[in-house]
Tab-separated table of C-alpha atoms and ligand atoms in Angstrom:
chain	number	residue	atom	x	y	z
A	118	MET	CA	-2.582	21.985	7.929
A	119	ARG	CA	-6.136	20.191	8.909
A	120	ILE	CA	-5.989	15.902	7.914
A	121	ASP	CA	-9.174	15.721	8.673
A	122	LEU	CA	-10.068	12.275	8.748
A	123	ALA	CA	-12.142	11.591	11.845
A	124	GLY	CA	-14.583	9.330	11.095
A	125	ARG	CA	-13.600	8.216	7.673
A	126	ALA	CA	-13.665	4.354	6.267
A	127	VAL	CA	-10.016	2.891	5.381
A	128	LEU	CA	-9.496	-0.186	3.770
A	129	ILE	CA	-5.903	-1.457	4.213
A	130	THR	CA	-4.616	-4.503	2.412
A	131	GLY	CA	-1.567	-5.659	3.889
A	132	ALA	CA	-2.640	-4.649	6.968
A	133	ALA	CA	-1.150	-7.306	9.114
A	134	SER	CA	2.319	-6.049	8.945
A	135	GLY	CA	4.558	-3.342	8.492
A	136	ILE	CA	3.705	-0.226	6.360
A	137	GLY	CA	0.147	-1.399	6.287
A	138	LEU	CA	-0.020	-2.055	9.889
A	139	ALA	CA	1.715	1.647	10.804
A	140	CYS	CA	-1.314	3.161	8.153
A	141	ALA	CA	-3.680	1.508	10.608
A	142	ARG	CA	-2.210	2.969	14.070
A	143	ALA	CA	-1.677	5.943	12.226
A	144	PHE	CA	-5.929	7.115	10.461
A	145	LEU	CA	-7.113	4.969	14.154
A	146	ALA	CA	-4.973	7.643	15.644
A	147	GLU	CA	-6.430	10.824	13.570
A	148	GLY	CA	-10.087	9.118	14.770
A	149	ALA	CA	-10.737	6.925	11.040
A	150	ARG	CA	-12.555	3.676	11.101
A	151	VAL	CA	-10.073	1.336	9.550
A	152	GLY	CA	-10.289	-2.038	7.878
A	153	LEU	CA	-7.297	-4.820	8.331
A	154	VAL	CA	-7.588	-6.611	5.515
A	155	ASP	CA	-4.361	-9.351	5.214
A	156	ARG	CA	-4.115	-13.187	4.251
A	157	ASN	CA	-2.143	-13.461	7.795
A	158	THR	CA	-4.233	-11.870	11.244
A	159	PRO	CA	-3.539	-9.006	12.749
A	160	PRO	CA	-2.398	-7.534	15.685
A	161	VAL	CA	-5.175	-6.670	17.800
A	162	LEU	CA	-5.587	-2.118	17.622
A	163	ASP	CA	-7.464	-0.088	20.254
A	164	GLY	CA	-10.067	1.884	17.977
A	165	ASP	CA	-12.936	1.338	15.545
A	166	VAL	CA	-11.301	-1.735	13.959
A	167	PHE	CA	-13.093	-4.381	11.806
A	168	ALA	CA	-10.579	-6.947	10.271
A	169	VAL	CA	-11.019	-10.026	7.540
A	170	ARG	CA	-8.097	-12.551	6.372
A	171	ALA	CA	-8.022	-12.337	2.343
A	172	ASP	CA	-5.753	-13.020	-0.288
A	173	VAL	CA	-5.220	-10.239	-2.461
A	174	THR	CA	-4.551	-12.368	-5.549
A	175	ASP	CA	-7.812	-14.508	-5.215
A	176	GLU	CA	-10.702	-12.166	-6.433
A	177	PRO	CA	-13.213	-14.339	-5.146
A	178	ASP	CA	-11.488	-13.674	-1.554
A	179	LEU	CA	-10.841	-10.166	-1.645
A	180	ALA	CA	-14.242	-9.284	-3.148
A	181	ASP	CA	-15.717	-10.926	-0.127
A	182	GLY	CA	-12.791	-9.493	2.156
A	183	VAL	CA	-13.724	-5.709	0.667
A	184	ALA	CA	-17.313	-6.324	0.659
A	185	ALA	CA	-17.260	-7.170	4.129
A	186	VAL	CA	-15.240	-4.063	5.801
A	187	ALA	CA	-17.410	-2.090	3.173
A	188	ARG	CA	-20.768	-3.431	4.682
A	189	HIS	CA	-19.724	-3.122	8.432
A	190	PHE	CA	-18.393	0.630	7.914
A	191	GLY	CA	-21.749	1.770	5.442
A	192	GLY	CA	-19.137	2.360	2.750
A	193	LEU	CA	-15.501	3.579	2.198
A	194	ASP	CA	-13.653	6.614	1.695
A	195	VAL	CA	-9.983	5.653	1.517
A	196	VAL	CA	-8.232	2.219	0.315
A	197	VAL	CA	-4.616	1.987	1.151
A	198	GLY	CA	-2.809	-0.846	-0.829
A	199	CYS	CA	-0.264	-1.782	1.309
A	200	ALA	CA	0.006	-5.465	0.735
A	201	GLY	CA	2.961	-6.461	-1.392
A	202	ILE	CA	6.079	-9.123	-1.664
A	203	SER	CA	9.458	-8.872	-2.745
A	204	GLY	CA	10.149	-12.055	-4.156
A	205	PRO	CA	13.200	-13.779	-5.356
A	206	VAL	CA	15.255	-10.162	-4.164
A	207	GLY	CA	19.260	-10.930	-4.301
A	208	ARG	CA	18.590	-14.228	-7.155
A	209	PRO	CA	20.183	-13.526	-10.155
A	210	LEU	CA	17.938	-13.491	-13.520
A	211	ALA	CA	19.332	-16.682	-14.852
A	212	GLU	CA	17.938	-18.394	-11.635
A	213	THR	CA	14.428	-16.939	-11.552
A	214	SER	CA	11.695	-19.013	-12.389
A	215	ALA	CA	8.563	-17.611	-14.453
A	216	ASP	CA	6.262	-19.093	-11.163
A	217	GLU	CA	7.944	-16.698	-9.087
A	218	VAL	CA	7.694	-13.425	-11.731
A	219	ALA	CA	4.047	-14.886	-11.614
A	220	ALA	CA	4.045	-14.439	-7.819
A	221	VAL	CA	4.966	-11.110	-7.335
A	222	LEU	CA	3.548	-9.816	-10.024
A	223	ALA	CA	0.564	-11.151	-8.706
A	224	VAL	CA	0.242	-9.474	-5.203
A	225	ASN	CA	1.733	-6.056	-6.111
A	226	VAL	CA	0.420	-5.791	-9.598
A	227	THR	CA	-2.879	-7.916	-10.222
A	228	GLY	CA	-4.004	-7.379	-5.931
A	229	GLN	CA	-3.791	-3.625	-6.141
A	230	ILE	CA	-6.155	-3.102	-9.300
A	231	LEU	CA	-8.484	-6.105	-7.582
A	232	VAL	CA	-8.790	-4.599	-4.390
A	233	VAL	CA	-9.372	-1.008	-6.227
A	234	LYS	CA	-12.378	-2.690	-8.769
A	235	HIS	CA	-13.607	-4.343	-5.398
A	236	ALA	CA	-14.191	-1.113	-3.413
A	237	LEU	CA	-15.523	1.047	-6.404
A	238	PRO	CA	-19.488	0.321	-5.619
A	239	TRP	CA	-18.987	0.850	-1.964
A	240	LEU	CA	-17.106	4.434	-2.498
A	241	ALA	CA	-18.207	7.552	-0.341
A	242	LYS	CA	-18.267	11.032	-1.779
A	243	ASP	CA	-14.559	12.275	-2.474
A	244	PRO	CA	-12.907	9.381	-1.630
A	245	SER	CA	-8.858	8.863	-1.985
A	246	VAL	CA	-6.718	5.632	-3.044
A	247	VAL	CA	-2.937	5.467	-2.159
A	248	LEU	CA	-1.494	2.574	-3.372
A	249	LEU	CA	2.155	1.710	-2.218
A	250	GLY	CA	4.287	1.774	-5.132
A	251	SER	CA	8.571	1.548	-4.673
A	252	ASP	CA	11.426	3.746	-5.164
A	253	SER	CA	12.406	0.461	-7.284
A	254	ALA	CA	10.275	1.726	-9.809
A	255	PHE	CA	12.138	4.329	-10.449
A	256	THR	CA	15.745	3.120	-9.403
A	257	ALA	CA	17.118	-0.378	-9.683
A	258	ALA	CA	19.783	-2.830	-8.145
A	259	PRO	CA	20.517	-5.357	-9.293
A	260	GLY	CA	19.093	-9.246	-8.349
A	261	MET	CA	15.010	-7.202	-7.933
A	262	VAL	CA	13.671	-7.695	-11.745
A	263	PRO	CA	10.819	-8.743	-10.745
A	264	TYR	CA	9.877	-6.568	-7.791
A	265	CYS	CA	10.740	-3.426	-9.679
A	266	ALA	CA	8.583	-4.309	-13.170
A	267	SER	CA	6.190	-4.928	-10.516
A	268	LYS	CA	6.359	-1.353	-8.772
A	269	GLY	CA	7.257	0.748	-11.889
A	270	ALA	CA	3.819	-1.469	-13.355
A	271	VAL	CA	2.091	0.643	-9.534
A	272	VAL	CA	2.958	3.648	-10.859
A	273	ALA	CA	1.665	2.562	-14.118
A	274	LEU	CA	-1.500	2.058	-13.040
A	275	THR	CA	-2.025	4.278	-10.798
A	276	ARG	CA	-2.501	6.879	-13.670
A	277	ALA	CA	-4.411	4.801	-15.614
A	278	LEU	CA	-6.943	4.505	-12.767
A	279	ALA	CA	-6.506	7.761	-12.059
A	280	VAL	CA	-8.339	8.896	-15.649
A	281	GLU	CA	-10.782	5.847	-15.480
A	282	LEU	CA	-12.001	6.662	-12.694
A	283	PRO	CA	-13.044	10.082	-12.307
A	284	GLY	CA	-14.044	11.452	-9.083
A	285	VAL	CA	-11.776	9.086	-7.424
A	286	ARG	CA	-8.119	10.277	-6.406
A	287	VAL	CA	-5.480	8.063	-6.544
A	288	ASN	CA	-2.035	8.244	-6.332
A	289	CYS	CA	0.818	6.347	-5.177
A	290	VAL	CA	3.675	6.092	-2.328
A	291	CYS	CA	7.356	5.189	-3.510
A	292	PRO	CA	9.700	5.398	-0.660
A	293	SER	CA	13.523	4.398	-0.654
A	294	VAL	CA	13.688	1.426	1.982
A	295	VAL	CA	11.528	1.167	4.967
A	296	ASP	CA	12.645	-0.497	8.241
A	297	THR	CA	9.580	-3.406	8.219
A	298	PRO	CA	9.660	-7.271	8.295
A	299	MET	CA	10.171	-7.416	4.732
A	300	ALA	CA	13.141	-4.791	4.212
A	301	ARG	CA	14.796	-7.299	7.745
A	302	GLY	CA	14.033	-9.887	5.435
A	303	ASP	CA	16.042	-8.788	2.242
A	304	LEU	CA	18.528	-6.579	3.835
A	305	GLY	CA	19.051	-8.063	7.343
A	306	SER	CA	21.384	-5.625	9.247
A	307	ILE	CA	22.528	-3.759	6.447
A	308	LEU	CA	19.265	-1.440	7.560
A	309	ASP	CA	21.348	-0.690	10.726
A	310	ALA	CA	25.040	0.325	9.550
A	311	PRO	CA	24.928	3.669	10.190
A	312	GLY	CA	24.739	6.283	7.770
A	313	PHE	CA	21.954	4.287	6.071
A	314	PRO	CA	19.202	6.072	4.355
A	315	VAL	CA	15.643	4.294	5.872
A	316	GLN	CA	12.663	5.571	6.698
A	317	ALA	CA	9.944	4.322	9.395
A	318	ALA	CA	6.427	3.145	8.815
A	319	ASP	CA	5.065	5.807	10.584
A	320	ASP	CA	7.176	7.852	8.373
A	321	VAL	CA	5.504	6.333	5.381
A	322	ALA	CA	1.918	6.443	7.247
A	323	ARG	CA	1.985	10.087	7.571
A	324	GLN	CA	2.691	10.240	3.550
A	325	VAL	CA	0.109	7.889	3.279
A	326	LEU	CA	-1.930	10.305	5.482
A	327	PHE	CA	-1.608	13.105	3.672
A	328	LEU	CA	-2.563	11.624	-0.010
A	329	ALA	CA	-5.682	9.829	1.933
A	330	SER	CA	-7.163	13.862	3.502
A	331	PRO	CA	-8.815	16.651	1.915
A	332	ALA	CA	-5.502	18.210	2.583
A	333	SER	CA	-3.809	16.602	-0.855
A	334	ARG	CA	-7.393	17.402	-3.066
A	335	PRO	CA	-5.120	18.729	-6.488
A	336	ILE	CA	-3.389	15.574	-5.982
A	337	ASN	CA	-4.265	12.736	-8.986
A	338	GLY	CA	-2.164	10.200	-10.776
A	339	GLN	CA	0.466	10.936	-9.257
A	340	ALA	CA	3.585	9.028	-7.787
A	341	VAL	CA	5.724	10.631	-4.433
A	342	LEU	CA	8.851	9.440	-4.087
A	343	ALA	CA	10.135	9.436	-0.735
A	344	ASP	CA	13.868	8.695	-1.270
A	345	PHE	CA	15.681	11.265	0.798
A	346	GLY	CA	16.589	12.874	-2.240
A	347	MET	CA	18.507	10.065	-3.661
A	348	SER	CA	16.547	9.446	-7.250
A	349	ALA	CA	17.869	13.713	-8.011
A	350	ARG	CA	21.898	12.578	-8.050
B	164	LIG	P1	5.596	-6.416	5.023
B	164	LIG	O1	6.239	-7.862	4.772
B	164	LIG	O2	5.703	-6.233	6.816
B	164	LIG	O3	3.613	-6.454	5.017
B	164	LIG	C1	2.910	-6.678	3.810
B	164	LIG	C2	2.026	-7.228	4.594
B	164	LIG	O4	1.265	-8.087	3.061
B	164	LIG	C3	1.699	-8.773	4.992
B	164	LIG	O5	0.956	-8.500	6.489
B	164	LIG	C4	1.195	-9.471	4.085
B	164	LIG	O6	1.125	-10.912	5.139
B	164	LIG	C5	0.431	-9.168	3.406
B	164	LIG	N1	0.126	-9.942	1.960
B	164	LIG	C6	1.269	-9.893	1.265
B	164	LIG	N2	0.649	-10.878	0.343
B	164	LIG	C7	-0.749	-10.898	0.875
B	164	LIG	C8	-1.768	-11.459	-0.133
B	164	LIG	N3	-1.477	-12.060	-1.023
B	164	LIG	N4	-2.646	-11.316	0.438
B	164	LIG	C9	-2.905	-10.120	1.044
B	164	LIG	N5	-1.229	-9.921	1.920
B	164	LIG	C10	-0.920	-10.060	1.659
B	164	LIG	O7	6.286	-5.376	3.943
B	164	LIG	P2	6.100	-3.877	4.339
B	164	LIG	O8	7.362	-3.709	4.049
B	164	LIG	O9	5.029	-3.349	4.721
B	164	LIG	O10	5.722	-3.502	2.725
B	164	LIG	C11	4.120	-2.604	2.546
B	164	LIG	C12	4.169	-2.224	0.698
B	164	LIG	O11	5.016	-1.503	0.886
B	164	LIG	C13	4.672	-3.515	0.059
B	164	LIG	O12	3.805	-3.083	-1.011
B	164	LIG	C14	5.919	-2.826	-0.074
B	164	LIG	O13	6.066	-3.597	-1.812
B	164	LIG	C15	6.187	-1.924	0.155
B	164	LIG	N6	7.515	-1.274	0.350
B	164	LIG	C16	8.470	-1.537	0.644
B	164	LIG	C17	9.181	-1.086	1.021
B	164	LIG	C18	10.774	-1.446	2.186
B	164	LIG	O14	11.665	-0.690	2.503
B	164	LIG	N7	9.963	-1.988	2.784
B	164	LIG	C19	9.921	0.270	0.185
B	164	LIG	C20	9.416	0.496	-0.475
B	164	LIG	C21	7.907	-0.201	-0.550
């Protein structure tokens, strides 16, 4: 299969850690040019990289960050929305505040919409947008109401953007637990339990690469559920 991403200009939010960072490395390995957008400073990466600090919940800040990356590369071919937070995972609903719910939705939902909005004027021919959803959009666990709600919204906004934006492919990947700092923070050593179904950030990066590439050309408005078949039981 030809991934064919050499020379493509790729903007990744949440690129300083976990899945976003793995995506940055994977795109660079394919010869792409990669813009890293995160509220934190990413590690130094080899290749054609341009990094900006921006918060996806702060629209003027994000708009400036997206424009800086797009100007640097002379346009954008691919946008990957990885910035996300898990919020008050494991906390009963009765102890979850409106501010905590709003904070999760601001990053995971509004942030995803805004990065696409501000990338639009810079998109080149046949662009692809890949957003990070989660299997939490489809299968719930206790203590995750804000996060599950936010990821359900990512699936819905993926479809809405695909319909709203002719000529722009928009898909989301919905992985189950991925071994990243976020999951380590929420689940700790459960990830190391024998037989626990966990995937690596590099696994997700390959799913993102496929959806970003011409190899997935007919796929649009879809949520790709990558959960080892757990939701099929
Ligand atoms: P992570 O915490 O390792 O990385 C998230 C990155 O997003 C960080 O670099 C962080 O600084 C950045 N970020 C957070 N809020 C931001 C903001 N307001 N503005 C700019 N950057 C911001 O987490 P991860 O596990 O790599 O998660 C990446 C995405 O994948 C998230 O959307 C997450 O919900 C999703 N996801 C994760 C898992 C998992 O098990 N780790 C499973 C399914 C989906």
